[in-house]
Short mmCIF file of C-alpha atoms and ligand atoms in Angstrom, two decimals:
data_model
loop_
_atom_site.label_atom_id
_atom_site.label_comp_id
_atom_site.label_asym_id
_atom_site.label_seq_id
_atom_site.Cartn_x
_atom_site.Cartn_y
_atom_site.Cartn_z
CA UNK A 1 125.81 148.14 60.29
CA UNK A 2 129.78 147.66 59.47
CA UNK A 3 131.27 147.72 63.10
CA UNK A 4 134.83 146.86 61.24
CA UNK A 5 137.65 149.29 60.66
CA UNK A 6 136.11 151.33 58.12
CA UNK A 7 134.24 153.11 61.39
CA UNK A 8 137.35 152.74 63.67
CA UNK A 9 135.57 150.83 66.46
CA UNK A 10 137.49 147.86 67.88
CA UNK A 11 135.70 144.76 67.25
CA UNK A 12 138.54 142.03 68.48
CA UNK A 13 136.63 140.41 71.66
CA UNK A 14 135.31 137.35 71.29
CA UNK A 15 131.50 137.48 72.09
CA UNK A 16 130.46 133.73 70.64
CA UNK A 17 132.01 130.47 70.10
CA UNK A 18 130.67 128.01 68.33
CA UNK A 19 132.64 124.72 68.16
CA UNK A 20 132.13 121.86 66.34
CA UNK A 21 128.37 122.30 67.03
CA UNK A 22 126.06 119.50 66.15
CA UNK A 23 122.29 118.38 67.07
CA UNK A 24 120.71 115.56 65.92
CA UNK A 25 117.10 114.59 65.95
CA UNK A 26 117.13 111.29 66.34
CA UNK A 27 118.21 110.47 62.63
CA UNK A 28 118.01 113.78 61.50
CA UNK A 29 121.29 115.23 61.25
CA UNK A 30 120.15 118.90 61.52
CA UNK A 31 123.49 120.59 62.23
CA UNK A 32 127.19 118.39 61.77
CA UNK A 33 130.11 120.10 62.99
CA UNK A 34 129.55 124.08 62.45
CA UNK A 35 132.26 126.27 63.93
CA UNK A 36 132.78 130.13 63.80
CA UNK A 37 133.08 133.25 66.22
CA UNK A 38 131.50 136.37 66.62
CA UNK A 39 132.85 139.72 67.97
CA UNK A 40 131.74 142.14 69.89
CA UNK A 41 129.85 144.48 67.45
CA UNK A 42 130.04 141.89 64.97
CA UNK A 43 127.47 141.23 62.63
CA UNK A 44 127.46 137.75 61.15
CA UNK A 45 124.57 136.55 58.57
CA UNK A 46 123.69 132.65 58.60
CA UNK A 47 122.27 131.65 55.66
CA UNK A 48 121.15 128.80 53.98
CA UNK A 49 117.91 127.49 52.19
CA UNK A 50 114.71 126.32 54.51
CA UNK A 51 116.07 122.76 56.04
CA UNK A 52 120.18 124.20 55.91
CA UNK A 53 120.17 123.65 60.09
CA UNK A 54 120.46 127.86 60.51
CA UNK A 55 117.62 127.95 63.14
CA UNK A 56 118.93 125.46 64.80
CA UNK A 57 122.29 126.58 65.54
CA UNK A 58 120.38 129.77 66.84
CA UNK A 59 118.32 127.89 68.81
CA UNK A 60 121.31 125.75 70.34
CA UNK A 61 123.02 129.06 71.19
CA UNK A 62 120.16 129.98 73.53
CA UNK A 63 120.44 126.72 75.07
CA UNK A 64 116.62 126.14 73.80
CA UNK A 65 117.74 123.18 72.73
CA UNK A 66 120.83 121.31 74.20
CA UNK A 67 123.30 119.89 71.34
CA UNK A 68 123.89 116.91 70.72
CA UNK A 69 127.62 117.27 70.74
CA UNK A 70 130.17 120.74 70.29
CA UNK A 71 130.37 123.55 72.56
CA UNK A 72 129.09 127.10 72.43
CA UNK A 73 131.00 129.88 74.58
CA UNK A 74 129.33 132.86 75.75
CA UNK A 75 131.63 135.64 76.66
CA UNK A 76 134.28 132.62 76.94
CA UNK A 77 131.72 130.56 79.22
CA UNK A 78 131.18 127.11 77.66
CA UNK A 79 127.26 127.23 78.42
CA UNK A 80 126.36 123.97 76.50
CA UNK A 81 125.48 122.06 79.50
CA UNK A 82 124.76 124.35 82.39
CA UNK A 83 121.75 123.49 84.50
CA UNK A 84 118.96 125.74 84.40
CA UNK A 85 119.48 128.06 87.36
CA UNK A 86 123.67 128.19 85.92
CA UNK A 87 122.05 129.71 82.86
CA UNK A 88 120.52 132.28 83.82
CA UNK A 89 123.83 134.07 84.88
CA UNK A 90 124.05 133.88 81.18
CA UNK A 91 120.64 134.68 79.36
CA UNK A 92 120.73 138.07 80.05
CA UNK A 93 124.20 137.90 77.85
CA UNK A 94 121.88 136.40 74.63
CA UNK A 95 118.47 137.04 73.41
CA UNK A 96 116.79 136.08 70.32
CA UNK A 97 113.79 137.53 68.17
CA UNK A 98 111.72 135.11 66.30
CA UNK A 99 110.25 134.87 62.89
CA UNK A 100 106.53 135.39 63.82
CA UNK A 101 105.78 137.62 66.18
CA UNK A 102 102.20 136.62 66.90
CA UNK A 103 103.32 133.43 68.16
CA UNK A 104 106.57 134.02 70.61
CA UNK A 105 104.36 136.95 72.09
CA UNK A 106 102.19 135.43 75.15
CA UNK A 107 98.48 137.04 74.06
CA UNK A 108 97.32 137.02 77.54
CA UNK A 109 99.81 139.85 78.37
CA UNK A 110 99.66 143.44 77.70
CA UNK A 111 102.51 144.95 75.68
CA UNK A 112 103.96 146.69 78.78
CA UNK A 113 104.14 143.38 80.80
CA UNK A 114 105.95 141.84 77.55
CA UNK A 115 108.31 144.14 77.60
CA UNK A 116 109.44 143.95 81.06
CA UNK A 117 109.58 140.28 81.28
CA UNK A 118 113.05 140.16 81.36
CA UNK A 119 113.58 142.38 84.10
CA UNK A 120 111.52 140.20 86.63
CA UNK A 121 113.28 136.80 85.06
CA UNK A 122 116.22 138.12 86.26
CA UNK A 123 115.10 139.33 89.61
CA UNK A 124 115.95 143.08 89.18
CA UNK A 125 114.67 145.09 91.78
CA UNK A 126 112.88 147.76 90.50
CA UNK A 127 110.46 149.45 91.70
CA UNK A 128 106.92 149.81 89.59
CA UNK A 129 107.62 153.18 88.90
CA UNK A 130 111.22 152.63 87.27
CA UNK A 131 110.17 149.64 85.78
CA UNK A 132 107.53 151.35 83.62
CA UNK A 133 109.95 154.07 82.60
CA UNK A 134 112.44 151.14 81.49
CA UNK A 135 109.16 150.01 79.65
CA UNK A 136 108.38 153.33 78.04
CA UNK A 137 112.52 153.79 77.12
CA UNK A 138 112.49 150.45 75.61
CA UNK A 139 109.38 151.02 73.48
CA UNK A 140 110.51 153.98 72.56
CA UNK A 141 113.87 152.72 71.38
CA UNK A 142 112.03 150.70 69.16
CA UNK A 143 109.79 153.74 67.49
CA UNK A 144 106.63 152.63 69.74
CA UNK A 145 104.63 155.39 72.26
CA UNK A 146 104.48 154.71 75.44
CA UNK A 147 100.43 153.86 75.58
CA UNK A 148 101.42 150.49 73.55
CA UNK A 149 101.94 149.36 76.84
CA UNK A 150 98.62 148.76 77.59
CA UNK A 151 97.65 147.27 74.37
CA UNK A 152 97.51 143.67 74.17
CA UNK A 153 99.91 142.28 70.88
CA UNK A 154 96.42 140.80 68.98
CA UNK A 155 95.49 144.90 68.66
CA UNK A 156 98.95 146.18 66.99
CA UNK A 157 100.11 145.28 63.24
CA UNK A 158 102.44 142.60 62.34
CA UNK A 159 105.17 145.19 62.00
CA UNK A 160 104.81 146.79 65.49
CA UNK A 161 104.39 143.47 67.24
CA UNK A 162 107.75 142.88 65.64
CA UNK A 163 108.97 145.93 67.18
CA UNK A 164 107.46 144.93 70.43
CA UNK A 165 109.92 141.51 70.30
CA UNK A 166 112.59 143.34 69.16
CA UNK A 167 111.69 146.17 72.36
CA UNK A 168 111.81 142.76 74.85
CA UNK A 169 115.11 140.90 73.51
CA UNK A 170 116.97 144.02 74.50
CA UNK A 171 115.46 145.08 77.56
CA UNK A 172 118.77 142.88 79.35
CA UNK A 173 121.08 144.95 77.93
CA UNK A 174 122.51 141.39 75.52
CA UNK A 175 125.61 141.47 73.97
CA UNK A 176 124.64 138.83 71.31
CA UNK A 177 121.17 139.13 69.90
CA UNK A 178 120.07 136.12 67.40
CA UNK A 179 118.03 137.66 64.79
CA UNK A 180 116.05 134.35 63.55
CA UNK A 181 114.28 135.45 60.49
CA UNK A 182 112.83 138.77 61.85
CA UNK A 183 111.24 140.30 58.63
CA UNK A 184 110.37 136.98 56.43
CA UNK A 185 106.74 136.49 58.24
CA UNK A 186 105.82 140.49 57.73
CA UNK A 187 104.44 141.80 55.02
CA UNK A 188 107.08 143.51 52.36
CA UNK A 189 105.80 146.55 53.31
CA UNK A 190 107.13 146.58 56.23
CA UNK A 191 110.34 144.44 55.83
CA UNK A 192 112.74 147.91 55.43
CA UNK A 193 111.33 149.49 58.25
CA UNK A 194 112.25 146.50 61.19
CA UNK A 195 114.99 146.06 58.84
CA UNK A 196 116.24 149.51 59.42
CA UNK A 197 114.99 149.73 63.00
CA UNK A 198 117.51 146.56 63.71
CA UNK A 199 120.50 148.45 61.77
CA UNK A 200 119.83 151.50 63.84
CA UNK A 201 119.77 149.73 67.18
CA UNK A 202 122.70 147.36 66.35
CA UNK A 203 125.25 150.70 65.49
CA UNK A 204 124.05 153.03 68.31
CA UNK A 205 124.09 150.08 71.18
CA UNK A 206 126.95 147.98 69.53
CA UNK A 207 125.50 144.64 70.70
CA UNK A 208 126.63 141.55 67.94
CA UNK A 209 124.29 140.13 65.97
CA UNK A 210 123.91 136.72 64.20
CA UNK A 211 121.33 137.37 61.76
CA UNK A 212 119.69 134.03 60.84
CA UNK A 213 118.18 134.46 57.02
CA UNK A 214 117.20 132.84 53.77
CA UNK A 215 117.26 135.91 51.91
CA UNK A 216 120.74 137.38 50.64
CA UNK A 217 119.87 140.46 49.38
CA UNK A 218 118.61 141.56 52.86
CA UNK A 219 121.98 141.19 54.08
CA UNK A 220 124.09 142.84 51.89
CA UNK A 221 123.74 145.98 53.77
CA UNK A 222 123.30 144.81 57.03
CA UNK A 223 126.15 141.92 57.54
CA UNK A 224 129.71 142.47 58.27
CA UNK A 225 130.24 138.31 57.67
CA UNK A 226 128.26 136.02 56.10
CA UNK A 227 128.67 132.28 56.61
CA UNK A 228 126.56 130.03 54.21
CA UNK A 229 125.04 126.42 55.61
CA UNK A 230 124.09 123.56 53.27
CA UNK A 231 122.34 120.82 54.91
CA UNK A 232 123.49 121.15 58.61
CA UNK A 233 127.32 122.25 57.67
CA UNK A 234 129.30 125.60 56.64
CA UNK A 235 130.04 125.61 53.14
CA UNK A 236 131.94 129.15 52.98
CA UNK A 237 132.55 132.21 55.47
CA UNK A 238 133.76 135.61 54.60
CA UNK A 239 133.50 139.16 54.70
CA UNK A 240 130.45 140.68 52.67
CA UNK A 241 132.17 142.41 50.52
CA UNK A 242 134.15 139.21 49.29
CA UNK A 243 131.02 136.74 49.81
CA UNK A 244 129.13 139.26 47.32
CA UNK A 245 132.04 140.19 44.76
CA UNK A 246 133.39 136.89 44.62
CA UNK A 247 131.78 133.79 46.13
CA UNK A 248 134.04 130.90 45.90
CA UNK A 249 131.66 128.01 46.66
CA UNK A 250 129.27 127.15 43.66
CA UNK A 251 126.40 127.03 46.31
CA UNK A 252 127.01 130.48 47.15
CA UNK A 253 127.27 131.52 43.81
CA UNK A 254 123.74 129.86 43.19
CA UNK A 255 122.36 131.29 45.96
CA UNK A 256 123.45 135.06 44.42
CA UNK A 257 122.53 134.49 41.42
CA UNK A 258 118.73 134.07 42.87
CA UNK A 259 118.90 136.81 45.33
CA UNK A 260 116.30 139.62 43.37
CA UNK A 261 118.30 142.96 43.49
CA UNK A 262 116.79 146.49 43.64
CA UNK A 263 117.32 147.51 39.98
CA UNK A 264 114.61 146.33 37.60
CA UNK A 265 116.89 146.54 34.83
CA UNK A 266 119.64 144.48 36.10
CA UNK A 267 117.24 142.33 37.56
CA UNK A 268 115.55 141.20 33.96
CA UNK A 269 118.87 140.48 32.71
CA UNK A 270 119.46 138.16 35.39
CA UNK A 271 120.31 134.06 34.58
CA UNK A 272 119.59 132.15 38.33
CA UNK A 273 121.42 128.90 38.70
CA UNK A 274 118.67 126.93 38.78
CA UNK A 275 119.27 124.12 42.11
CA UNK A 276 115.89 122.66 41.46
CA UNK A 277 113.58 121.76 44.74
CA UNK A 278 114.66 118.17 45.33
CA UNK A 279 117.07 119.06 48.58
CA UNK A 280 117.91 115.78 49.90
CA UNK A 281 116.94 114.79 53.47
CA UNK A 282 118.96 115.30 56.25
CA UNK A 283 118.42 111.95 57.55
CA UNK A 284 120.34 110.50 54.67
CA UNK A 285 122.60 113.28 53.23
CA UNK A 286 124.68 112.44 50.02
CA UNK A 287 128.05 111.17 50.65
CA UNK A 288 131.48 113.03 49.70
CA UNK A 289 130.13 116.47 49.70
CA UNK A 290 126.35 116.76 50.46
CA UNK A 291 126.15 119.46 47.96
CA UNK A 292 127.35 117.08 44.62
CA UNK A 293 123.42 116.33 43.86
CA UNK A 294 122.24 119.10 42.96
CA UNK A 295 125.90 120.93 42.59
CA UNK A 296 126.42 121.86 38.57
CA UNK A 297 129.83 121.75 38.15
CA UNK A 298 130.27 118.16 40.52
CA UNK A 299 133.11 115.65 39.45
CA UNK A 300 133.41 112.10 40.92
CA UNK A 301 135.73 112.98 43.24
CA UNK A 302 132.65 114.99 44.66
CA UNK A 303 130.40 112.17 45.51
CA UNK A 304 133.54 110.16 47.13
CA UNK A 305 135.39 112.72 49.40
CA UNK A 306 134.17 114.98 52.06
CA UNK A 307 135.47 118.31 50.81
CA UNK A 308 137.46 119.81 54.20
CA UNK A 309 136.16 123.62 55.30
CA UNK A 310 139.76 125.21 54.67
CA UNK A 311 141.26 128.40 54.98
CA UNK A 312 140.95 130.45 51.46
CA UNK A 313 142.42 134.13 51.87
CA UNK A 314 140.48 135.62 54.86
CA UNK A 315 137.75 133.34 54.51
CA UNK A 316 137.09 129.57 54.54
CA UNK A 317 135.48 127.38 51.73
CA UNK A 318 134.47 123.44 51.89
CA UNK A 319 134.78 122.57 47.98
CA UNK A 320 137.56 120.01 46.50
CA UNK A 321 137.41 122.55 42.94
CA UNK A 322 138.01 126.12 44.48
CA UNK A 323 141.76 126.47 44.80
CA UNK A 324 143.75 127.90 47.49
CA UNK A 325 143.74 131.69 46.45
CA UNK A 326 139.98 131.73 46.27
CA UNK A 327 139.60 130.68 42.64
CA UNK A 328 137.54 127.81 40.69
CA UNK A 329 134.32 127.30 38.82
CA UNK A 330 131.75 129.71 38.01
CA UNK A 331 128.71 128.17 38.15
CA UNK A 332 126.57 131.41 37.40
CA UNK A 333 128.32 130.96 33.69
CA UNK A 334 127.71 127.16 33.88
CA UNK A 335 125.31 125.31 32.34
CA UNK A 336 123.36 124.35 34.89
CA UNK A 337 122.38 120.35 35.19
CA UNK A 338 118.88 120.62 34.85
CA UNK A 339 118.49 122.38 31.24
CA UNK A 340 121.01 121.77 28.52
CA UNK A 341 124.55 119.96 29.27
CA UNK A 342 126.96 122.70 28.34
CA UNK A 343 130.45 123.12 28.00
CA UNK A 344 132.93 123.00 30.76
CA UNK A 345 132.45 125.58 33.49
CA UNK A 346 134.33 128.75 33.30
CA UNK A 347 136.96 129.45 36.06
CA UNK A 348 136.77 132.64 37.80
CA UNK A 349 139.71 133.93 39.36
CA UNK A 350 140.16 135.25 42.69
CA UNK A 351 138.66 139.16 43.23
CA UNK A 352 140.70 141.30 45.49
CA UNK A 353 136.94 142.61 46.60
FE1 SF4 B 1 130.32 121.10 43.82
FE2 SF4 B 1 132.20 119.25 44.17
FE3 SF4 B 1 132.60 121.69 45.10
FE4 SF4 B 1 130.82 120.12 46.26
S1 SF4 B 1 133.03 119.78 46.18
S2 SF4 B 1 130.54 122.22 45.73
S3 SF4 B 1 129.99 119.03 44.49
S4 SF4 B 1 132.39 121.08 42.96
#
């Protein structure tokens, strides 16, 4: 799914701007200040444990929730407060699939009427006879025959209703699809297929994607960018092939060293950096940098200063102990806090990955 040089397409327009994005809950600080941008054919992977404020950003970029403060630019269009009937210039521009299928699929509709919801939102005029062949295209596209259609989504497997979401999100033609956690409420089974199916799709139509997931491994060969969110901020951005050869921030590096890889060999010899489970509330994060709690290799500069998101090489990083060329502690060689207090953390130095 690489739309960078390495397959010679142009990738320079900006498709997304996030800026300074935040949304609060009342006290809940779910996202503070997230920036980044997203290119046409880009493929960006937001990731972060369960409660890191990636669904929400997603959410906020389809305007299904309005943000608190920030801005995010469609195709250059600041869309963060348009009314309702401004916005749907712009929806056709963005669509997102959800997690679980079974639930953002109306159950009263057949497949085919699913499907070709978003040409009658946006007041297309087709006629019954193209609009079922724009139907039977788009389930196709998707691997589905065309006598899904009349099929209601309670009769088809978790992986084909799936397929079916996927089928409506990009019946408008979007040039940013939001990928929230497609695969995580299938069963593994079927995870590499819709996987696939979304790898396929992105490369032939070219449409960016910001693939919203807890689970690394599953974007190693799909991302061209990953950006990594620790309670409701960016803690690094980079390419994939630097975030996975060399991950600068030490909650990155954790996050790796969990990430189960395809080799069962490699994978026994694997030592995780164990966080623990206590991941502190958003309505009261830690001061200084809201990772020094549960961070293995924290100083007490850590707890008083709110590390800055800088520029490191291509890529940015928001900790006060990785220096400017990339470098700084390893944590996956670090004793981590919760077992044995070890010896000072080894440094690892910048990869040219
Ligand atoms: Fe850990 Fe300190 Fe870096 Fe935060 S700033 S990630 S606590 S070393």
């Amino acid at each position: 799914m690489n739309a960078g040089a390495s397959d010679g397409r142009v990738v320079n327009d900006v498709v997304l701007e996030v800026e300074d994005l935040v949304m609060h809950f009342g006290p809940v600080r779910a996202v503070d200040g997230v920036s980044f941008r997203l290119r046409r054919g880009q493929v960006m992977a937001l990731v972060g444990e369960s409660g890191s404020g990636k669904s929400t950003v997603g959410r906020c970029i389809v305007r299904l929730l309005e943000p608190t403060a920030g801005a995010v630019l469609l195709g250059g269009t600041d869309v963060t407060h348009l009314s309702r009937a401004r916005l749907r210039g712009h929806r056709r521009d963005v669509s997102i699939v959800f997690q679980d299928p079974a639930g953002s699929l109306n159950p009263r509709m057949l497949v085919g009427e699913v499907v070709a919801e978003p040409l009658r939102l946006q007041g297309r005029g087709l006629s019954r006879r193209d609009r079922q062949a724009r139907v039977t295209e788009g389930l196709a596209r998707v691997g589905l025959r065309a006598e899904v259609a009349r099929r209601y989504p309670h009769e088809l497997s978790g992986g084909q209703r799936q397929r079916v979401s996927i089928a409506r999100a990009l019946m408008s033609d979007p040039t940013l699809l939001i990928a929230d956690e497609p695969t995580s409420a299938l069963d593994v089974s079927v995870q590499a297929s819709v996987l696939n199916l979304l790898a396929d799709l992105q490369r032939d139509i070219g449409f960016a994607c910001l693939f919203i997931t807890h689970d690394l491994s599953a974007v190693e060969y799909l991302a061209d960018e990953i950006a990594v969110m620790y309670l409701g901020q960016l803690v690094e951005q980079g390419t994939r092939e630097r975030v996975f050869a060399s991950p600068s921030h030490p909650y990155t590096q954790a996050l790796l060293s969990a990430a189960p890889v395809p080799d069962p060999v490699q994978q026994r010899a694997r030592r995780p950096v164990l966080l623990g489970d206590d991941i502190p509330s958003a309505m009261d994060p830690p001061s200084g940098c809201r990772f020094h709690t549960r961070c293995p290799v924290a100083v007490q500069r850590c707890a008083d200063e709110v590390p800055a998101l800088r520029r490191v090489g291509a890529g940015t990083v928001a900790c006060h102990l990785v220096d400017d060329d990339g470098s700084g502690p390893d944590v996956r060689v670090a004793h981590p806090r919760d077992t044995v207090p070890g010896p000072s953390p080894t440094r690892r130095s910048r990869s040219t990955a």
